[in-house]
Short mmCIF file of C-alpha atoms in Angstrom, two decimals:
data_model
loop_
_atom_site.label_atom_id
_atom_site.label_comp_id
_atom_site.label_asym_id
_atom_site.label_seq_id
_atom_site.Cartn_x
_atom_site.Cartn_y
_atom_site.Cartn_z
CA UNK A 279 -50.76 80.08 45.95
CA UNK A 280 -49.48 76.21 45.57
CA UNK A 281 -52.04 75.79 42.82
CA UNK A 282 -50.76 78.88 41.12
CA UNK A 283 -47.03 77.67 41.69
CA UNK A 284 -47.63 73.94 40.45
CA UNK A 285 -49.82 75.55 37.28
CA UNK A 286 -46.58 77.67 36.87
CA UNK A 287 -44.09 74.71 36.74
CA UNK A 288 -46.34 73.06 34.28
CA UNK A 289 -46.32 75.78 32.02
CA UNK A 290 -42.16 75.82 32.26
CA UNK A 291 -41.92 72.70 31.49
CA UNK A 292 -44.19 72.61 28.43
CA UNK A 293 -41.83 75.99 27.53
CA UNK A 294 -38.85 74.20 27.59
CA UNK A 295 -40.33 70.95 25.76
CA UNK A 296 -40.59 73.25 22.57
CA UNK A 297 -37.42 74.69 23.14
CA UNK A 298 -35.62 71.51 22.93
CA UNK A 299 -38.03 70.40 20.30
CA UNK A 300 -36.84 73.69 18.49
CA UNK A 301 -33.45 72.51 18.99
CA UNK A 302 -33.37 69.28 17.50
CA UNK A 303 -35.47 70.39 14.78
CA UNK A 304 -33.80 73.43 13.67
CA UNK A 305 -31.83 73.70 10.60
CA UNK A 306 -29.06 75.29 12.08
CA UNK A 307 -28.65 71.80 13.51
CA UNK A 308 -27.77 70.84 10.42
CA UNK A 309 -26.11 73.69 9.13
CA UNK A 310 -23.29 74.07 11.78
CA UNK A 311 -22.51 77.46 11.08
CA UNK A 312 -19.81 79.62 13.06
CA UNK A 313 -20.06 78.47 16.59
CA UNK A 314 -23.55 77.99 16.62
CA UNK A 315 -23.87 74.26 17.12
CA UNK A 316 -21.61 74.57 20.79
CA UNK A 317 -24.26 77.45 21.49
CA UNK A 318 -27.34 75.04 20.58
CA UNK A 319 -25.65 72.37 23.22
CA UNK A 320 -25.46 74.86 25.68
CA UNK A 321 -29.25 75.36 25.05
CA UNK A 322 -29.84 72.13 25.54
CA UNK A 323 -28.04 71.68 28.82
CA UNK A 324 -29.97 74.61 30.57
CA UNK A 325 -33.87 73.81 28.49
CA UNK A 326 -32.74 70.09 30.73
CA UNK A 327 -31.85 72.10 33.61
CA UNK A 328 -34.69 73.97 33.74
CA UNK A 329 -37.28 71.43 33.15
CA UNK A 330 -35.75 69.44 36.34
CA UNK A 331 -35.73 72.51 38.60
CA UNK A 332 -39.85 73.10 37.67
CA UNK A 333 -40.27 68.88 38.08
CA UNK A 334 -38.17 69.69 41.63
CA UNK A 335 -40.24 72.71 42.44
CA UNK A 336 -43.63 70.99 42.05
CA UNK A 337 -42.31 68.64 44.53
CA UNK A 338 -41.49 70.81 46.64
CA UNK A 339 -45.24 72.71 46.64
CA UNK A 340 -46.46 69.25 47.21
CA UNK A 341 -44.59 67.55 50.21
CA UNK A 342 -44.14 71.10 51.89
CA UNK A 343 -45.36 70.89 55.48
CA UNK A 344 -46.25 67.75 57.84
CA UNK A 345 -48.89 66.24 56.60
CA UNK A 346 -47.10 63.07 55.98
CA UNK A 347 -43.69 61.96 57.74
CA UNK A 348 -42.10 60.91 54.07
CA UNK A 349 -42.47 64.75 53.44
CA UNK A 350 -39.62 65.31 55.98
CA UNK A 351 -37.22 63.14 54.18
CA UNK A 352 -39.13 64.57 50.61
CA UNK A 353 -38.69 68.15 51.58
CA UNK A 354 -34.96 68.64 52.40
CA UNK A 355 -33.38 66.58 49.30
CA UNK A 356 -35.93 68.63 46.77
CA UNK A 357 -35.06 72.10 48.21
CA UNK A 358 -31.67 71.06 47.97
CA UNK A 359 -31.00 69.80 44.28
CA UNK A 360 -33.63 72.87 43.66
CA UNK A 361 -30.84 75.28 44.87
CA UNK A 362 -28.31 73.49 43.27
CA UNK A 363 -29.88 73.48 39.96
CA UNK A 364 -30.86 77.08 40.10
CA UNK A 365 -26.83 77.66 39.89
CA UNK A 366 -25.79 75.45 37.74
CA UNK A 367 -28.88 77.06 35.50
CA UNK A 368 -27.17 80.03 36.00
CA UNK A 369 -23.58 78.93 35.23
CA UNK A 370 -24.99 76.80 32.24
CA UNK A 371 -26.79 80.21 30.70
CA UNK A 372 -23.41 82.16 30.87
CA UNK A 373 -21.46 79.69 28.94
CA UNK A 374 -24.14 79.35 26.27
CA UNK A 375 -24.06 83.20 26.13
CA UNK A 376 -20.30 83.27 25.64
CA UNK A 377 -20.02 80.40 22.75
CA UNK A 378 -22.78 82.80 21.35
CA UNK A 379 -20.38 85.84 21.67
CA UNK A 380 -17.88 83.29 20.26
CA UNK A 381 -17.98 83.54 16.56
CA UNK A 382 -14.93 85.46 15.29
CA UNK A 383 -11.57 84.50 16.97
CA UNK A 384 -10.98 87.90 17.92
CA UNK A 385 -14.12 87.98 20.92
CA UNK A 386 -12.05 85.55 22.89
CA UNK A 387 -10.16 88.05 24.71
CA UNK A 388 -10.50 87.09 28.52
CA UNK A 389 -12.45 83.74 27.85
CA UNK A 390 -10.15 81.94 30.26
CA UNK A 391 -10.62 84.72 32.78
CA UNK A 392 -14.24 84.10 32.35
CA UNK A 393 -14.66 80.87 32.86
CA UNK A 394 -12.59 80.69 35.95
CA UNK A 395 -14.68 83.45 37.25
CA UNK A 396 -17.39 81.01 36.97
CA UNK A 397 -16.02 77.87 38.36
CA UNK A 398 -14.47 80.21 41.41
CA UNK A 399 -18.34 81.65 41.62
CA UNK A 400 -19.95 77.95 41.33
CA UNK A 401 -17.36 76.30 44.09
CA UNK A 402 -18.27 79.22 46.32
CA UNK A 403 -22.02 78.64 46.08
CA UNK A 404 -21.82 75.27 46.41
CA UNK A 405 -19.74 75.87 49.80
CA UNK A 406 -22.42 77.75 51.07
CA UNK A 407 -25.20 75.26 49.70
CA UNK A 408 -22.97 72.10 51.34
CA UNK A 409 -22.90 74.92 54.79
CA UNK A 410 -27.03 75.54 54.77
CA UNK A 411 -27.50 71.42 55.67
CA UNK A 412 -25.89 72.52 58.64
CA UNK A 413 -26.87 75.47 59.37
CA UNK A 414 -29.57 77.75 57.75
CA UNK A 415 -27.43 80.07 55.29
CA UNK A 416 -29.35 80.36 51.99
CA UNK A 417 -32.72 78.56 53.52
CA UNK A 418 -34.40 76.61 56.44
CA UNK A 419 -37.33 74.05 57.23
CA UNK A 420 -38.73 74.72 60.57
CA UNK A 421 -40.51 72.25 62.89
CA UNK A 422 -43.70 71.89 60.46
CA UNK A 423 -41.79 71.35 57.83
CA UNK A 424 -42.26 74.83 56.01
CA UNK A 425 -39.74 76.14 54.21
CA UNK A 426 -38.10 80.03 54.38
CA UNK A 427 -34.95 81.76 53.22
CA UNK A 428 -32.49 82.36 54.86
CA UNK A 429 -30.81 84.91 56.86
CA UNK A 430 -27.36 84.75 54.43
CA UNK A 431 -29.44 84.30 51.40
CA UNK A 432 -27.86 87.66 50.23
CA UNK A 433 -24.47 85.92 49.76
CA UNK A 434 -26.43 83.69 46.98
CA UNK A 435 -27.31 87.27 45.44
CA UNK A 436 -23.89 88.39 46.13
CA UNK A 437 -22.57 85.18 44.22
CA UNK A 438 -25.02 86.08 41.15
CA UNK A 439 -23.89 89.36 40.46
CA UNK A 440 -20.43 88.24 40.13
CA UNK A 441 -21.46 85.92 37.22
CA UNK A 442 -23.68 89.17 35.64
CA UNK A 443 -20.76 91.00 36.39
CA UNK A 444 -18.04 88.83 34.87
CA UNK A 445 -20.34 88.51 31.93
CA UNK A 446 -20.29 92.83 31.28
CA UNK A 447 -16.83 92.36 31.79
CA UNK A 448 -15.85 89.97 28.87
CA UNK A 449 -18.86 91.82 26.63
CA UNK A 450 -16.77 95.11 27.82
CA UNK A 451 -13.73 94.44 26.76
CA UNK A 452 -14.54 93.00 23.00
CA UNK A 453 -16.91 95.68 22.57
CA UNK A 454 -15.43 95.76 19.20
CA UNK A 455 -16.29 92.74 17.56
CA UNK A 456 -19.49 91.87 19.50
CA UNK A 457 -22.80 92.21 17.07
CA UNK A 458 -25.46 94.68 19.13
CA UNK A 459 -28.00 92.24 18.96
CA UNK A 460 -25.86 89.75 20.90
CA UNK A 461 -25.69 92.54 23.87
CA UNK A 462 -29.56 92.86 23.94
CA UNK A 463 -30.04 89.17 24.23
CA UNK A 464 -27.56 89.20 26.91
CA UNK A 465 -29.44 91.94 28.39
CA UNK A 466 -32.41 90.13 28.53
CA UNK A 467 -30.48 87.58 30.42
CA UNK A 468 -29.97 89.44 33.07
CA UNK A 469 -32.72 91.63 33.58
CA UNK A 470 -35.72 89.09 33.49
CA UNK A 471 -34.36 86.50 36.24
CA UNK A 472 -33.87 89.46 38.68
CA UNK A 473 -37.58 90.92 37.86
CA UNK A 474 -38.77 87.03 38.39
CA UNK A 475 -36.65 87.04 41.82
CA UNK A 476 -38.01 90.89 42.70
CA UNK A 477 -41.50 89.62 42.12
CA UNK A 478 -40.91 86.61 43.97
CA UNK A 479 -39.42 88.75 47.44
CA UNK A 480 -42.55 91.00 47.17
CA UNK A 481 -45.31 88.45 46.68
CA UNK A 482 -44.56 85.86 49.87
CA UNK A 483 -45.09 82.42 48.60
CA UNK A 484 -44.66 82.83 45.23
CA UNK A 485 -42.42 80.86 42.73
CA UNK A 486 -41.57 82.88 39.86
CA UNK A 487 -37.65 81.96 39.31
CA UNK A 488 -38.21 79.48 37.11
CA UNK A 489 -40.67 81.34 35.01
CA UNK A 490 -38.61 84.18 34.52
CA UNK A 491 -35.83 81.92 33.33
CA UNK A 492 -38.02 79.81 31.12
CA UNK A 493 -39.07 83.54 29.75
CA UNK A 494 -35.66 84.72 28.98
CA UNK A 495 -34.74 81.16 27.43
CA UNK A 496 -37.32 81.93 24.98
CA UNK A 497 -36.20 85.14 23.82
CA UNK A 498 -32.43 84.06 23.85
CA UNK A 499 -33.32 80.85 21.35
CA UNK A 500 -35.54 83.61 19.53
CA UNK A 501 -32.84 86.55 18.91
CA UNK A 502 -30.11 83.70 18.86
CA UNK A 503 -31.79 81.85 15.97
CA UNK A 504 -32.75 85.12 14.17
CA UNK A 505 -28.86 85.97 14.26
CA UNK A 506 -27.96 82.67 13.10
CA UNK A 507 -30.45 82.94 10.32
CA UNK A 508 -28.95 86.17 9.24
CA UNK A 509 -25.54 85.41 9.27
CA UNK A 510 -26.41 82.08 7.10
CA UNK A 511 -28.22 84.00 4.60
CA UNK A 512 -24.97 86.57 4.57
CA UNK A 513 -22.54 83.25 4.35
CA UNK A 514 -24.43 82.11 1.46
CA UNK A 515 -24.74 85.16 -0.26
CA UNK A 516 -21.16 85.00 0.14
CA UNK A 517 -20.68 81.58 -0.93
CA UNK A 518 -23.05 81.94 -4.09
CA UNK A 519 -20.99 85.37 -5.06
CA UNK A 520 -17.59 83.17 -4.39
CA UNK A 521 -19.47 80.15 -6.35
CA UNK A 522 -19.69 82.88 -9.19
CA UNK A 523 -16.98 84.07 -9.57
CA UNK A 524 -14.97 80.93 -9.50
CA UNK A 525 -17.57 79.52 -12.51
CA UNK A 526 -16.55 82.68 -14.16
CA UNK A 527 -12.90 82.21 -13.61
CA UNK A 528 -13.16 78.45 -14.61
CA UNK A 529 -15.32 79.21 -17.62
CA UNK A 530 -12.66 82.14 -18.71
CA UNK A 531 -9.60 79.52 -18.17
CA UNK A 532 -11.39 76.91 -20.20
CA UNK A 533 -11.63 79.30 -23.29
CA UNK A 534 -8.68 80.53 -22.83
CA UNK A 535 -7.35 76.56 -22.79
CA UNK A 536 -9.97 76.12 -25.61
CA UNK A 537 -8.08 78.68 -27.83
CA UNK A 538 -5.09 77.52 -27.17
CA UNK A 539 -5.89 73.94 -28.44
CA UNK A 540 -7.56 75.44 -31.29
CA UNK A 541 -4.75 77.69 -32.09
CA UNK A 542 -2.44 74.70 -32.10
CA UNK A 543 -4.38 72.56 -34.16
CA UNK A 544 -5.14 74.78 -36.54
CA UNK A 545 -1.11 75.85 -36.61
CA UNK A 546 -0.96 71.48 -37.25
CA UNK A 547 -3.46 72.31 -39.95
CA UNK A 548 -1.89 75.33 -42.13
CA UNK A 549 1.60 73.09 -41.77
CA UNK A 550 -0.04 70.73 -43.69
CA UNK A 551 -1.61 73.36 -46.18
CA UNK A 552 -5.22 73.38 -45.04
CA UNK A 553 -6.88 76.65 -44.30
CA UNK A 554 -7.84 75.06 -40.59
CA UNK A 555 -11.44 74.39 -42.01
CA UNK A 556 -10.53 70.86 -41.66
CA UNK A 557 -11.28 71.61 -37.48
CA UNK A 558 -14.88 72.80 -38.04
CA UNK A 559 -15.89 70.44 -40.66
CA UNK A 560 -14.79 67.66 -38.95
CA UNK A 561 -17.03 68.90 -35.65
CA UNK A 562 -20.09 69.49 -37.72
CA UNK A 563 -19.89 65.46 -38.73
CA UNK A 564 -18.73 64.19 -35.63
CA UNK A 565 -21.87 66.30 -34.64
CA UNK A 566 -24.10 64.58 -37.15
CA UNK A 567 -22.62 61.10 -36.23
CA UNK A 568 -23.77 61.49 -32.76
CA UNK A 569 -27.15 62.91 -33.47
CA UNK A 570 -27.75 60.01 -35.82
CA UNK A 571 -26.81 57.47 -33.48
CA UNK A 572 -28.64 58.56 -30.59
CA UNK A 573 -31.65 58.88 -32.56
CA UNK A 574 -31.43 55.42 -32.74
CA UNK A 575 -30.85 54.84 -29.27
CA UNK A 576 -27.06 53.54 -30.23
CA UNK A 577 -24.53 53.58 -27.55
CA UNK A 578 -27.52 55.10 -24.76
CA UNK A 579 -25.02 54.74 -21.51
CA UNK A 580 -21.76 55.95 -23.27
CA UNK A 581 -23.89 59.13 -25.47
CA UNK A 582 -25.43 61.40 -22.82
CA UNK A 583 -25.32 64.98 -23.28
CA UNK A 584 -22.21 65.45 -21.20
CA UNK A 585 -20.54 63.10 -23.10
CA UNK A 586 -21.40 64.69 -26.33
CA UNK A 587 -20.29 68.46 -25.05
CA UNK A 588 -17.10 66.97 -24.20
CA UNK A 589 -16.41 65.08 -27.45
CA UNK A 590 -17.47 68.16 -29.50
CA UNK A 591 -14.81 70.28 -27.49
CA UNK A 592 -12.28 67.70 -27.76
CA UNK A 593 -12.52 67.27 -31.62
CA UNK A 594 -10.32 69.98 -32.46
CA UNK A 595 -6.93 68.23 -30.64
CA UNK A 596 -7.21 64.80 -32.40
CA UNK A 597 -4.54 65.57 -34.47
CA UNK A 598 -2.89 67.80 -32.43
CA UNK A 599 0.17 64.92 -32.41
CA UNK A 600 1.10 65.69 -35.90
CA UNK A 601 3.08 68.46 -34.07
CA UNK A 602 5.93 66.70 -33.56
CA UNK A 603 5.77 65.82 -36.85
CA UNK A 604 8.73 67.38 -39.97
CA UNK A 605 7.20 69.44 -42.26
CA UNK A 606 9.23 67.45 -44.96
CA UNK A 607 6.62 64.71 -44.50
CA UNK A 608 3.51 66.56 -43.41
CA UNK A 609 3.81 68.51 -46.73
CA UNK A 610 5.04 66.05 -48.84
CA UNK A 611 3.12 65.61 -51.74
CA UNK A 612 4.71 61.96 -53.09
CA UNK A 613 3.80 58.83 -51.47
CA UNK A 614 6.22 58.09 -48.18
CA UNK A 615 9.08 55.79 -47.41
CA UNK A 616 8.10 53.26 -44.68
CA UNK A 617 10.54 55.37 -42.40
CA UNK A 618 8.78 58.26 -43.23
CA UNK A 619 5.18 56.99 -42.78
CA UNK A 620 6.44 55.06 -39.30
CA UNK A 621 7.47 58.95 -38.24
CA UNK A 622 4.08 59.76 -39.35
CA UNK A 623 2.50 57.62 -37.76
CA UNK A 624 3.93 58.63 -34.03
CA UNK A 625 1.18 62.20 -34.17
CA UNK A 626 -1.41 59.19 -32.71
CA UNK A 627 0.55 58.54 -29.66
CA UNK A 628 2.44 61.63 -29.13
CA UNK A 629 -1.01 63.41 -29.62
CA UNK A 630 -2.45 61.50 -26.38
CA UNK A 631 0.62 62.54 -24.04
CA UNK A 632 0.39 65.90 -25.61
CA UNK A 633 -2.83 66.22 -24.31
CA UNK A 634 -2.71 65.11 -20.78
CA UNK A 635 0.73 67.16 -20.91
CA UNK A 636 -1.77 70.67 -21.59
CA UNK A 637 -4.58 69.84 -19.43
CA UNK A 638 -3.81 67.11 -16.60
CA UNK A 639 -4.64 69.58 -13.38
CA UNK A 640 -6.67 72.10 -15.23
CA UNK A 641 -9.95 70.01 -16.84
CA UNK A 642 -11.74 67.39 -15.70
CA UNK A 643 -10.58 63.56 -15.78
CA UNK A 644 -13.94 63.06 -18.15
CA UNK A 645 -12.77 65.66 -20.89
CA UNK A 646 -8.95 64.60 -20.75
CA UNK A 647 -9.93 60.58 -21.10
CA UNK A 648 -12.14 61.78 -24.32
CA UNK A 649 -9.40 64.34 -25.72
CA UNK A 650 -6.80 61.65 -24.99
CA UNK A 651 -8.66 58.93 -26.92
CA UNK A 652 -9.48 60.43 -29.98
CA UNK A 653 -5.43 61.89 -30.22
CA UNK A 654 -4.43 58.46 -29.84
CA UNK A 655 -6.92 56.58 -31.33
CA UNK A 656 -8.41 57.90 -33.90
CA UNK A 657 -6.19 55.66 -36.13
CA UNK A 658 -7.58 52.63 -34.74
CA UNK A 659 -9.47 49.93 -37.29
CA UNK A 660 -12.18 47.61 -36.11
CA UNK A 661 -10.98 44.79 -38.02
CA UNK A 662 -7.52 45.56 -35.49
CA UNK A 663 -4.60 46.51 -38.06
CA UNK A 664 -4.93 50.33 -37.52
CA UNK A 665 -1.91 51.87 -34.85
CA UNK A 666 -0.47 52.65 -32.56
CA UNK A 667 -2.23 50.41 -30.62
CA UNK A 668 -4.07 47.96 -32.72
CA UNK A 669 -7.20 48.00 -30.56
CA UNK A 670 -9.99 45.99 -32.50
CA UNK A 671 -14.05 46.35 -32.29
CA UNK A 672 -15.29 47.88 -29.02
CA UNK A 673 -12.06 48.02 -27.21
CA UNK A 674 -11.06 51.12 -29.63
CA UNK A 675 -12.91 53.98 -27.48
CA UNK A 676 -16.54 55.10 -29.23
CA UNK A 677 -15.29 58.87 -29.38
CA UNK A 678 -11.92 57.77 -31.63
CA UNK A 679 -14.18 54.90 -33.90
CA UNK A 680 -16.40 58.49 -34.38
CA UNK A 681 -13.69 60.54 -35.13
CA UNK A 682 -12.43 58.17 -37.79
CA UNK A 683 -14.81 58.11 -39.33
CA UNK A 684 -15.48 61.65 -39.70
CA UNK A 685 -11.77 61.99 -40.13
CA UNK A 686 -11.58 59.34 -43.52
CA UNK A 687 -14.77 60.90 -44.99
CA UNK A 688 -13.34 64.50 -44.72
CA UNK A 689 -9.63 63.05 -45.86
CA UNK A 690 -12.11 61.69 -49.43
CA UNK A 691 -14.05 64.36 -50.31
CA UNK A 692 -12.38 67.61 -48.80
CA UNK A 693 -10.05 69.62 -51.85
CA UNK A 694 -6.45 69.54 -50.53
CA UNK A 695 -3.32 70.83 -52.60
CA UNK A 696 -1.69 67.97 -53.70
CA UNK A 697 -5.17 65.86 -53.71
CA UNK A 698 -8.53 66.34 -55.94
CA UNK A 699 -11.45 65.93 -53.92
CA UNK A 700 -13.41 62.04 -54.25
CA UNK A 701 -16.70 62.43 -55.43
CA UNK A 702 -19.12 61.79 -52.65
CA UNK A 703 -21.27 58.63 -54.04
CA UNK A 704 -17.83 56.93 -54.44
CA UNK A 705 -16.74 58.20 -51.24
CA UNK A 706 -19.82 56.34 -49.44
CA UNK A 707 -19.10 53.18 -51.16
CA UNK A 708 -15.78 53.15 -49.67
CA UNK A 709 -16.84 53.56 -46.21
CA UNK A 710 -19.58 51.24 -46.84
CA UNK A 711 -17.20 48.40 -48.08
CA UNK A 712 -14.84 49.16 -45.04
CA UNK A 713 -17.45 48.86 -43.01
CA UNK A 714 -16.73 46.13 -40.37
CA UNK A 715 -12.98 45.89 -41.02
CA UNK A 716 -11.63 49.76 -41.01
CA UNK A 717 -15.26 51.63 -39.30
CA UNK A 718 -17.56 50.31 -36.32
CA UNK A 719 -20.66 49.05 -38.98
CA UNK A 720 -22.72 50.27 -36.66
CA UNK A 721 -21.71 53.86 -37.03
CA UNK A 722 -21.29 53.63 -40.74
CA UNK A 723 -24.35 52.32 -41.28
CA UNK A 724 -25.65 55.43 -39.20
CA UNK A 725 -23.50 57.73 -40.95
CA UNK A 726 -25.02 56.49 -44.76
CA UNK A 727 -28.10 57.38 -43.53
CA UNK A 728 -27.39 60.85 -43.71
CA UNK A 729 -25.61 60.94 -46.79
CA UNK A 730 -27.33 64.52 -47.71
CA UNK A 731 -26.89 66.17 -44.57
CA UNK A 732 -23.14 65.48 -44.95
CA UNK A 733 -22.94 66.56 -48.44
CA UNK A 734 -24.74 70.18 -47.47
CA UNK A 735 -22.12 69.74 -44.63
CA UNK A 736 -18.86 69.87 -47.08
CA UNK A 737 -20.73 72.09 -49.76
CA UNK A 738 -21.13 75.22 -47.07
CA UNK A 739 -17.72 74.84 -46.40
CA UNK A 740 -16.19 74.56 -49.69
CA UNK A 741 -18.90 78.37 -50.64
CA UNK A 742 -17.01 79.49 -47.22
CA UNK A 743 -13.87 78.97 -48.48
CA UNK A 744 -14.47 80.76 -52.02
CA UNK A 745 -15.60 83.87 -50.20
CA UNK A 746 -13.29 83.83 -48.06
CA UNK A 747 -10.80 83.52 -50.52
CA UNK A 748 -12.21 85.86 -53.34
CA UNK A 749 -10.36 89.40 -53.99
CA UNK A 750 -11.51 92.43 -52.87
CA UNK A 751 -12.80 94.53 -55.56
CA UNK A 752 -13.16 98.22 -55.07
CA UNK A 753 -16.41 99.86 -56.65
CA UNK A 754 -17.09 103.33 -57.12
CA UNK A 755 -19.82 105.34 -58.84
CA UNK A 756 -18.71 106.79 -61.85
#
């Protein structure tokens, strides 16, 4: 029966080896979810627990009885921390069941109730435990060293059920919020120990405590982590549906932002007597500025894709400034007074505070910086006598040394009331000679190289126009 018992404790203590291997390894670790990283603790403490009552046990198989005098002195101090841990197991495995009944707020009801249940229940069994090395309460080692129960040992049991019974008690009385599995694994928890111990009264010699508590660990770290596992699939299911709906909502606030620029600067534009074309033809060569240059790997850390998203949404608010600006001098059709143009002149500036007036709090830092720059900037010469800030060469942002040039070569060849259109070969030669003092060079020189792709550019929107512009003619069949 000693070999059985020893073969026993070997087994429980490989058990609880993978149960705190599962513990440390499981994702949940890393996932913290609800309360379950107190409950994983709580595992810990009573896998440790365990494993030093089956070390203790196997001890107490082998220096039972007289062959040797140390066995005396062995005997008494294993039995003793053995009974001692057994409670403490016990005590251990009820507060790791209630962080696991833990999870919503409302299953606290009677926690402090609880838990002085438990210290009253461990003080009184380690009163009688401190009483048995006196006189034989829960067990005794007669005169060859052999070790029996004692003739109190019921008060042990009696101690016991008031833990199993203080445990019903909390589960009783928030029923309510307390997931059925949870009540099976506390189940469990109580009914395997007491078969182990039932076992253990009818087969004399027998050591099948520890076994039965090594069992029901299993099954609790089993059904626990299945729970856990469940409720983190439900959380993110939750979280992805939240995730959604938010992207949705953010998506839906930045068209309806997007329309609201638009609307503006195409209010800017009609003030000024354009159809708001100007807005999309402008995009299309900012468009085929960008694609030119980062064909030839111009610009590679500032031009990612991001970057060019955001600059083709920001396009239509570079002159969103001119807002502030009379209609007496947007619509003018003589040349302006130096007061006049100086008023003029302010849409660069007042376009950037505009901007982060509309959007600070509501887009990202990214978009607003690029918005901002090509309001403010766009006016900007390489050479350094552009306004309002005179930047010169690289320090003028790459979006607004883009958008001026798409700006100037739509201002040449685009038809505007008071203004016939500048044919396109002489329009390139201007660009080309201000390359270097009004235009980065290398962006012009990009831009010349696709001359015809911005011609077909201008030409669809100048056949748009003339459609959209025709009359309505009524046809019947006569």
């Amino acid at each position: 029966m000693k070999s059985i018992n020893i073969t026993l404790d070997i087994y429980n203590i490989a058990i609880n080896f993978i149960i705190l291997l599962a513990i440390y390894t499981s994702k949940f670790n890393k996932e913290g979810i609800e309360n379950f990283n107190k409950t994983r603790r709580w595992y810990r403490v009573i896998s440790i627990i365990n494993l030093v009552m089956s070390g203790i046990d196997i001890f107490i198989r082998a220096y039972e009885g007289t062959a040797r005098p140390v066995n005396f002195t062995i005997l008494p101090i294993a039995l003793f921390l053995y009974y001692l841990a057994v409670f403490l197991l016990l005590c251990s495995s009820a507060k790791c069941i209630m962080s696991l009944l833990d999870h919503v707020r409302a299953q606290k009801k009677g926690r402090k109730i609880f838990s002085g249940l438990l210290i009253f229940s461990l003080a009184a069994y380690c009163g009688l435990l401190l009483a048995t090395q006196f006189t034989p309460l829960l067990y005794e080692i007669d005169q060859n060293n052999i070790y029996s129960r004692g003739n109190f040992f019921f008060l042990a049991v009696a101690v016991q059920a008031v833990i199993y019974a203080d445990l019903v008690w909390y589960m009783h009385i928030n029923r309510k919020t307390i997931h059925p599995l949870k009540i099976i694994i506390v189940a469990f928890f109580i009914f395997f120990p007491q078969l182990a111990e039932i076992l253990q009264l009818a087969i004399p010699g027998l050591s099948l405590i520890n076994t039965g508590f090594s069992l029901v660990f299993v099954i609790m770290f089993i059904f626990s982590n299945s729970f856990a596992e469940s409720r983190l699939k439900n959380a993110e299911s939750e979280i992805q549906d939240k995730s959604t709906q938010i992207e949705k909502n953010r998506l839906a606030l930045i068209d309806m932002q997007n329309h609201t620029i638009e609307s503006l600067s195409n209010l800017v534009q009609k003030r000024e007597g354009d159809s708001g074309e100007r807005i999309a033809r402008t995009k299309e060569y900012v468009d085929l500025i960008t694609d030119q240059l980062r064909k030839s790997g111009h610009f590679q850390n500032i031009l990612t894709q991001d970057y060019v998203k955001l600059l083709e949404r920001a396009v239509p608010v570079y002159d969103i400034g001119k807002i502030v600006v009379p209609d007496a001098i947007l619509k003018k059709e003589a040349p302006l007074s130096p007061d006049e143009f100086e008023q003029l002149r302010r849409h660069a500036s007042e376009g950037g505070r505009i901007i982060h007036e509309i959007l600070d709090g509501y887009e990202s830092p990214e978009y607003i910086r690029i918005a901002s720059d090509i309001a403010a900037h766009h006016h900007e010469k390489w050479d350094g006598t552009g306004y309002p800030a005179r930047f010169s060469g690289e320090a003028i942002p790459l979006c607004a040394r883009i958008m001026a040039l798409a700006d100037s070569f739509d201002s040449m060849v685009a038809q505007k009331n008071h203004k016939a259109a500048m044919d396109y070969e002489e329009a390139f030669r201007v660009i080309e000679d201000k390359a270097g003092s009004d235009f980065d060079p290398t962006i012009t020189r990009e831009f010349l190289k696709a001359k015809r792709k911005a011609i077909d550019i201008n030409e669809r929107h100048k056949k748009r126009a003339k459609t959209q512009n025709a009359p309505f003619i009524f046809q019947t069949n006569m």
